[in-house]
Short mmCIF file of C-alpha atoms in Angstrom, two decimals:
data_model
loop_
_atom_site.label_atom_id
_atom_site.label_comp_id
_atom_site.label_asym_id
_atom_site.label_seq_id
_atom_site.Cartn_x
_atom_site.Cartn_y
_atom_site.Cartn_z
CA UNK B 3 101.00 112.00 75.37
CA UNK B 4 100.56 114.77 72.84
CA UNK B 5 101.12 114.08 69.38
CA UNK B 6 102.88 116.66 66.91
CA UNK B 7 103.72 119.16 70.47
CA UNK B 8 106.32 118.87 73.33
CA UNK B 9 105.21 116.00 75.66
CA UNK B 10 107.37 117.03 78.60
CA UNK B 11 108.51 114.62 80.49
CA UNK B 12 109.71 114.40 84.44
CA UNK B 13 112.64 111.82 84.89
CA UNK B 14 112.41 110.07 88.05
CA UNK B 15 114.64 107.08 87.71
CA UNK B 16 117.72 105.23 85.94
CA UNK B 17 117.74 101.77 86.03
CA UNK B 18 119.86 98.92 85.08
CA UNK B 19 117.46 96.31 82.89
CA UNK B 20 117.45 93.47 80.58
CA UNK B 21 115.63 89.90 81.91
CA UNK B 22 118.81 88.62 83.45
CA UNK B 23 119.78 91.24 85.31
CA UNK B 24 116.42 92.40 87.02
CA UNK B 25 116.13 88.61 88.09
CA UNK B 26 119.86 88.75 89.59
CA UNK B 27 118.91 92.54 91.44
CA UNK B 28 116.16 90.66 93.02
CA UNK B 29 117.95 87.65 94.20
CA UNK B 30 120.43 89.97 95.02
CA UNK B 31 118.35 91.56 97.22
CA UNK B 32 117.23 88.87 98.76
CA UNK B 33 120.22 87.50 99.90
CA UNK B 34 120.90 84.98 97.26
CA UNK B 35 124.75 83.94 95.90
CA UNK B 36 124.13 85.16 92.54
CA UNK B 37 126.18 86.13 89.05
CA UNK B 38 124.79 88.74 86.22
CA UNK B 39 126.33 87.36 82.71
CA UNK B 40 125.53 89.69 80.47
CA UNK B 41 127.57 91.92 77.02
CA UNK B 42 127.41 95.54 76.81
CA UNK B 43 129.61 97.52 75.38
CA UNK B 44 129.47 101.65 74.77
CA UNK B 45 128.62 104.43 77.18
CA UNK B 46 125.47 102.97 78.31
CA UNK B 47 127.29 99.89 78.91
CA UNK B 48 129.71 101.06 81.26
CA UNK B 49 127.03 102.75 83.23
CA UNK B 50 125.72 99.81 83.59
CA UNK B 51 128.15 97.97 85.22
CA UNK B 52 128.65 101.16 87.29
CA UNK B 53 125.47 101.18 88.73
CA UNK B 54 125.37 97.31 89.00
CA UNK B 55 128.68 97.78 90.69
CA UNK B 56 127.28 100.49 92.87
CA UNK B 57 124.64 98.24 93.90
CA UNK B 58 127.01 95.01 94.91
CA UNK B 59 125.19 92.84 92.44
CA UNK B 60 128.39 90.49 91.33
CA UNK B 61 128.50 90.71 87.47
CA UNK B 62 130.22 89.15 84.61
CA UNK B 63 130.49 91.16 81.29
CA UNK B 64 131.56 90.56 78.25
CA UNK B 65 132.42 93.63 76.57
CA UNK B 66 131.25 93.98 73.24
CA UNK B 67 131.47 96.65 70.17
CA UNK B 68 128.71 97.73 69.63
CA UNK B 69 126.70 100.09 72.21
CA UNK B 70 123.98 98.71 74.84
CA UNK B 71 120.14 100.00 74.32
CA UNK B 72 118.74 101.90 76.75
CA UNK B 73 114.72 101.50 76.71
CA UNK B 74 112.19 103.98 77.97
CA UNK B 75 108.88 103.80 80.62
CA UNK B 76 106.91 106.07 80.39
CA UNK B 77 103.59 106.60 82.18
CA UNK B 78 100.90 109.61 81.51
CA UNK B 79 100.35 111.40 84.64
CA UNK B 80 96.51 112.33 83.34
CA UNK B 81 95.45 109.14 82.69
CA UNK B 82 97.92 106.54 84.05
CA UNK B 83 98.59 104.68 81.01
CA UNK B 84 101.86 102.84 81.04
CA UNK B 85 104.19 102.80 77.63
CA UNK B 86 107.41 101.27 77.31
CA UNK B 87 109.45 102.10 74.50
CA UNK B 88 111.98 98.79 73.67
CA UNK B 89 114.93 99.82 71.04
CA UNK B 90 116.54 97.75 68.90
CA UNK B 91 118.91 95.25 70.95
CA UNK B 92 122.75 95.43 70.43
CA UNK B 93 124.55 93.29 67.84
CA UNK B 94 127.21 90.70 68.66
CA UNK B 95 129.78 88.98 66.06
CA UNK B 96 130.65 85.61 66.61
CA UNK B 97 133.54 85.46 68.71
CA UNK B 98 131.51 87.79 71.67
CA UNK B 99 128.57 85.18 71.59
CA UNK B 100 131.06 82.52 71.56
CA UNK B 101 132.88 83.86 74.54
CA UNK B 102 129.51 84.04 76.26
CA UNK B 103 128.94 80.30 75.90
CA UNK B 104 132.60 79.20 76.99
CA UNK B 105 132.49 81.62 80.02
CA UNK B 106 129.08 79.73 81.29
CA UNK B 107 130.69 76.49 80.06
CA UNK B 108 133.26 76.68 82.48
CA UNK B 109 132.11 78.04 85.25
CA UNK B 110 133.43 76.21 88.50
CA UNK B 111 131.28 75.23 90.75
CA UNK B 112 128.31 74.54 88.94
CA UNK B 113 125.49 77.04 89.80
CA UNK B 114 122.18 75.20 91.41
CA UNK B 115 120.07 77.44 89.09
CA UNK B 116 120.76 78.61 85.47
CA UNK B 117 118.59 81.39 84.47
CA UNK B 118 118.15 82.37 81.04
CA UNK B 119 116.05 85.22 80.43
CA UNK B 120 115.67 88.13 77.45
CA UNK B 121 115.62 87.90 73.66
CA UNK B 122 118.65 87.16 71.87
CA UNK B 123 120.97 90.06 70.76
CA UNK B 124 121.44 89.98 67.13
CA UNK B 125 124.13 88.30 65.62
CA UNK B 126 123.83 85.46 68.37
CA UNK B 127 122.27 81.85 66.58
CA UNK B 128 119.17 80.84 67.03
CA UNK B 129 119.86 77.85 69.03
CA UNK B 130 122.16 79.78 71.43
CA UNK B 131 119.54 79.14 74.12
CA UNK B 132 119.42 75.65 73.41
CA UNK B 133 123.54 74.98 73.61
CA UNK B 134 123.68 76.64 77.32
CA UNK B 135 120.78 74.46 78.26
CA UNK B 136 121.90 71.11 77.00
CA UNK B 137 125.61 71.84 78.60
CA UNK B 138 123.59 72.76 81.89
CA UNK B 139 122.12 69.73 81.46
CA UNK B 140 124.87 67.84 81.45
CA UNK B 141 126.49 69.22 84.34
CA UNK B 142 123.22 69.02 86.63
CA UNK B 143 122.05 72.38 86.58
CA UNK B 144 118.54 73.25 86.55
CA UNK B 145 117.88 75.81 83.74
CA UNK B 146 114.45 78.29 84.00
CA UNK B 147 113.73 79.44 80.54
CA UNK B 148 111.94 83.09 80.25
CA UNK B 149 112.53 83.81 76.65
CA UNK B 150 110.42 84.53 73.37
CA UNK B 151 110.41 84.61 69.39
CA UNK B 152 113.43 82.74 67.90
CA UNK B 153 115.07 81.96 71.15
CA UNK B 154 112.47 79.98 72.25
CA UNK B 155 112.38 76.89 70.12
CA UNK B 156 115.68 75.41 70.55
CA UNK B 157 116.01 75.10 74.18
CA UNK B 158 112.62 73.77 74.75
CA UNK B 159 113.26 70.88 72.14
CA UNK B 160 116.64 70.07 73.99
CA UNK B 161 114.22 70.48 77.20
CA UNK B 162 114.29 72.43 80.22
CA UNK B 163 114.17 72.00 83.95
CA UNK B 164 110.82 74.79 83.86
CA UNK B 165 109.84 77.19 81.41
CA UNK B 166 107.73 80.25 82.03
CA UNK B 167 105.76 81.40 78.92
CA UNK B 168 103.46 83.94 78.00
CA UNK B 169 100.06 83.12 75.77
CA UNK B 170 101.63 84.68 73.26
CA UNK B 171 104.84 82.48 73.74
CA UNK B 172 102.62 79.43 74.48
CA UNK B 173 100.99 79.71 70.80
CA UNK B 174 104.64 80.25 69.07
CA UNK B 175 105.35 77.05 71.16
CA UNK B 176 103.01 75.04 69.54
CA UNK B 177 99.64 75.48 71.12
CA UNK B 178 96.32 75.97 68.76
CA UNK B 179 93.57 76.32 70.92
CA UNK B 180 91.30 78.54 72.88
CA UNK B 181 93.70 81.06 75.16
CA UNK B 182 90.05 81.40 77.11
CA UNK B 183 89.44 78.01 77.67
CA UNK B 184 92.22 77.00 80.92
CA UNK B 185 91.50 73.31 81.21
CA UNK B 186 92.83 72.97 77.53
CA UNK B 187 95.51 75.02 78.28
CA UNK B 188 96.97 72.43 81.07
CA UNK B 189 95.89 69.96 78.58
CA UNK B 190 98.32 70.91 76.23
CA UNK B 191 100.70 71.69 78.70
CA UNK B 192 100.69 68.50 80.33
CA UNK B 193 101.70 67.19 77.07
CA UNK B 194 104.23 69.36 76.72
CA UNK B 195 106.12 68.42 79.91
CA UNK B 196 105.19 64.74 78.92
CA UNK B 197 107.21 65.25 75.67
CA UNK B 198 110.32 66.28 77.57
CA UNK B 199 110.07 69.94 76.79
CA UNK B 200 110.10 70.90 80.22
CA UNK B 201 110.17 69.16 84.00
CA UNK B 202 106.97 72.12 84.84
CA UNK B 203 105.97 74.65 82.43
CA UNK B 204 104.27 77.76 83.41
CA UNK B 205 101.90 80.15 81.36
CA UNK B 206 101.52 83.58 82.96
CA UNK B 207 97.74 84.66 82.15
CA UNK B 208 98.26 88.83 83.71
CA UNK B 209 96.09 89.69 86.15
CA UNK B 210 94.44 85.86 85.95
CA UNK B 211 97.56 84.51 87.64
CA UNK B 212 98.98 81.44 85.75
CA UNK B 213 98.77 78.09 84.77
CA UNK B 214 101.35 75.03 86.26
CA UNK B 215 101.50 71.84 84.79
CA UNK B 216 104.50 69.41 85.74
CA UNK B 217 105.89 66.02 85.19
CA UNK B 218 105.24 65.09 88.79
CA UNK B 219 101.08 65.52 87.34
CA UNK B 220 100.24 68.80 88.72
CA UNK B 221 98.01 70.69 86.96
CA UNK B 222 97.00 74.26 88.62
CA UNK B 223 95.69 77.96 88.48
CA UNK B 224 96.32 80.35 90.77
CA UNK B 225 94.71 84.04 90.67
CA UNK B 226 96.11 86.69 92.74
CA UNK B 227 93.73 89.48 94.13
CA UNK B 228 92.74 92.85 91.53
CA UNK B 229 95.65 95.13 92.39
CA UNK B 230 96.45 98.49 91.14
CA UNK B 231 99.20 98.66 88.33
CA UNK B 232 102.51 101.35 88.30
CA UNK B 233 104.25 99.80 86.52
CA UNK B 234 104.55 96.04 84.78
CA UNK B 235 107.87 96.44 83.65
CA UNK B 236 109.53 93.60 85.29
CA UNK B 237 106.75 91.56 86.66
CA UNK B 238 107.49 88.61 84.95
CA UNK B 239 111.11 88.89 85.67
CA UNK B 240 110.11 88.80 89.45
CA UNK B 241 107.85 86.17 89.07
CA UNK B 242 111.26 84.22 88.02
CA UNK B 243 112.71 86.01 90.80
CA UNK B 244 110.99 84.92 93.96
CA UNK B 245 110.31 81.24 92.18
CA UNK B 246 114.15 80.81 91.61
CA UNK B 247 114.62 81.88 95.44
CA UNK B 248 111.87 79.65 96.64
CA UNK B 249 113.18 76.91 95.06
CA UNK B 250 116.62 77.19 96.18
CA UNK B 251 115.44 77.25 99.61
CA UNK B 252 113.92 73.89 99.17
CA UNK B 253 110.47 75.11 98.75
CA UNK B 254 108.16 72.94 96.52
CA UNK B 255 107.87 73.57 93.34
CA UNK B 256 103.81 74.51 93.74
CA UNK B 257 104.85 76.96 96.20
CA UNK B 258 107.50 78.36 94.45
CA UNK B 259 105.22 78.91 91.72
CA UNK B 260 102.50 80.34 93.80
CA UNK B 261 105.32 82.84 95.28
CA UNK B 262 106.06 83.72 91.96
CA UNK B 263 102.12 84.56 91.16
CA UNK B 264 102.67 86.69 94.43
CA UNK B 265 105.53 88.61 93.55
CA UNK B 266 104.09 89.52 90.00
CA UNK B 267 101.11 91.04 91.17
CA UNK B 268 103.37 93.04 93.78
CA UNK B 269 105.60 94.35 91.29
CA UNK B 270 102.77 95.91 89.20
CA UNK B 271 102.02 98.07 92.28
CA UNK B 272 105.77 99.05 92.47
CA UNK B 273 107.08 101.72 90.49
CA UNK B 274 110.53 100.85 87.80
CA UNK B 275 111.49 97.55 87.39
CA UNK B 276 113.04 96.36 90.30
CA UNK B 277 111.24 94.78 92.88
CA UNK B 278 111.63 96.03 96.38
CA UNK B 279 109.18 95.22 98.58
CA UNK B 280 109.18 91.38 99.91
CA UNK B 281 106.54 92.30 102.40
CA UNK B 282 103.88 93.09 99.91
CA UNK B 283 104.59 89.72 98.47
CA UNK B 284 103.92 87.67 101.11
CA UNK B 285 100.61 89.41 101.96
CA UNK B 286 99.57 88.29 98.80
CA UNK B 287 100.77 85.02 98.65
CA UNK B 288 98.46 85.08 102.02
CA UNK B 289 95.79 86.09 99.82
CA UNK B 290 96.42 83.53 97.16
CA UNK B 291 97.51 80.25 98.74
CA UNK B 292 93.85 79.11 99.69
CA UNK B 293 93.00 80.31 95.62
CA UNK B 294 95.05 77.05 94.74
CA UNK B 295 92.54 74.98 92.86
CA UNK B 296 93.15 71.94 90.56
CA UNK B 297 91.76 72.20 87.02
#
């Protein structure tokens, strides 16, 4: 990257993103039933339901006025450095975020699996989060949280069937101590679950793997093997991926969430943000399963 000069730049790939939809690509891919929800509206919008479209991925959107973002990777060929560029998100009025929630409201049948993943567009409420999960709730769907900043809060008070955090998400949460120190990580995570903010809560830790703690009393760390990074754009939206999938084919929730470990650290060796090869994530779930250790 050259400051104040042309940076040229080599375009090798346009991708449909946003949480949601990378986690519906992958489940997609791997032969799960699955529906994108998602607003867009504007030029990049429709492409995006073209190449969704293209792809076979069944979508739902809810057009909106105002245009989609379209966010940048970029990655320095001399040095390998990684930057990704995020834009401002689009804005919805009231009656598009409230056609969002009545479209998921009635959905019929219920889904097994509710994911809600992304930051909130502006214009939706703070606590927009936290209405789809308590109607999930109510219906008996399980709802996996993968969210930050203001949309956070809400659902995690009205609770969650898992949660996937970040440290930095785990602090905003609520937590105070050491981000070095593990044990008092599941500590306070255990407590958290306890409290009804979750059934399991996860805290991704990067290349240290993450932390489990769940109702049922598990409290674990898995680390996946040093790997070479591409790209991380969408790691932690295949982490969701492959735990979603694991789960829905009656895998425990420990394995699920040592799959999900696995399928992060393949997707930083994959270039873009989709993740497309399953065979590199069961090598290292090979790698990782015997890493299992209770803290």
């Amino acid at each position: 990257m050259v400051d104040d000069s042309k940076s040229r730049c080599r375009i090798t790939a346009r991708e449909p993103g946003g949480g949601g939809i990378n986690v519906a690509r992958n489940l997609h891919g791997m032969g799960a039933d699955v529906l994108a929800v998602f607003a867009a509206g504007g030029e990049n919008g429709r492409h995006l339901r073209e190449i969704l479209q293209q792809e076979g991925v069944p979508v739902h959107c809810l057009d909106i006025a105002d245009d989609t973002c379209q966010n940048i990777g970029l990655t320095e060929a001399s040095t390998g450095k990684m930057y990704h560029l995020v834009f401002p998100g689009q804005q919805l009025n009231e009656s598009e975020w409230q056609n969002c929630l009545d479209f998921l409201h009635n959905i019929d049948p219920a889904p097994g699996y509710l994911v809600l993943s992304g930051s909130l567009p502006e214009g939706a409420p703070d606590d927009f989060y936290g209405r789809i999960a308590l109607d999930a709730r109510k219906r008996g769907i399980r709802t996996i949280l993968d969210t930050s900043g203001r949309a956070l809060a809400a659902p995690l008070k009205t609770g969650v069937y898992l949660a996937k955090l970040n440290c930095g998400e785990f602090v905003d949460s609520g937590y105070t101590g050491s981000l070095e120190d593990y044990k008092s990580m599941l500590a306070a995570m255990a407590e958290m679950v306890a409290d009804g903010m979750a059934e399991a809560l996860i805290v991704t830790l990067d290349a240290d793997g993450a932390l489990l703690a769940t109702r049922a009393g598990d409290r674990l760390h898995v680390r996946p093997p040093k790997t070479e990074v591409a790209s991380h754009v969408g790691a932690g939206d295949s982490f969701v991926s492959v735990l979603v999938y694991k789960l829905h084919r009656g895998k425990s929730l420990v394995e699920a969430y040592q799959y999900g470990v696995a399928a992060a650290a393949a997707k930083v060796q994959i270039p873009g943000n989709h993740l497309s090869n399953l065979a590199l994530v069961e090598d290292i779930y090979r790698q990782i399963e015997s890493q299992t250790e209770d803290e």
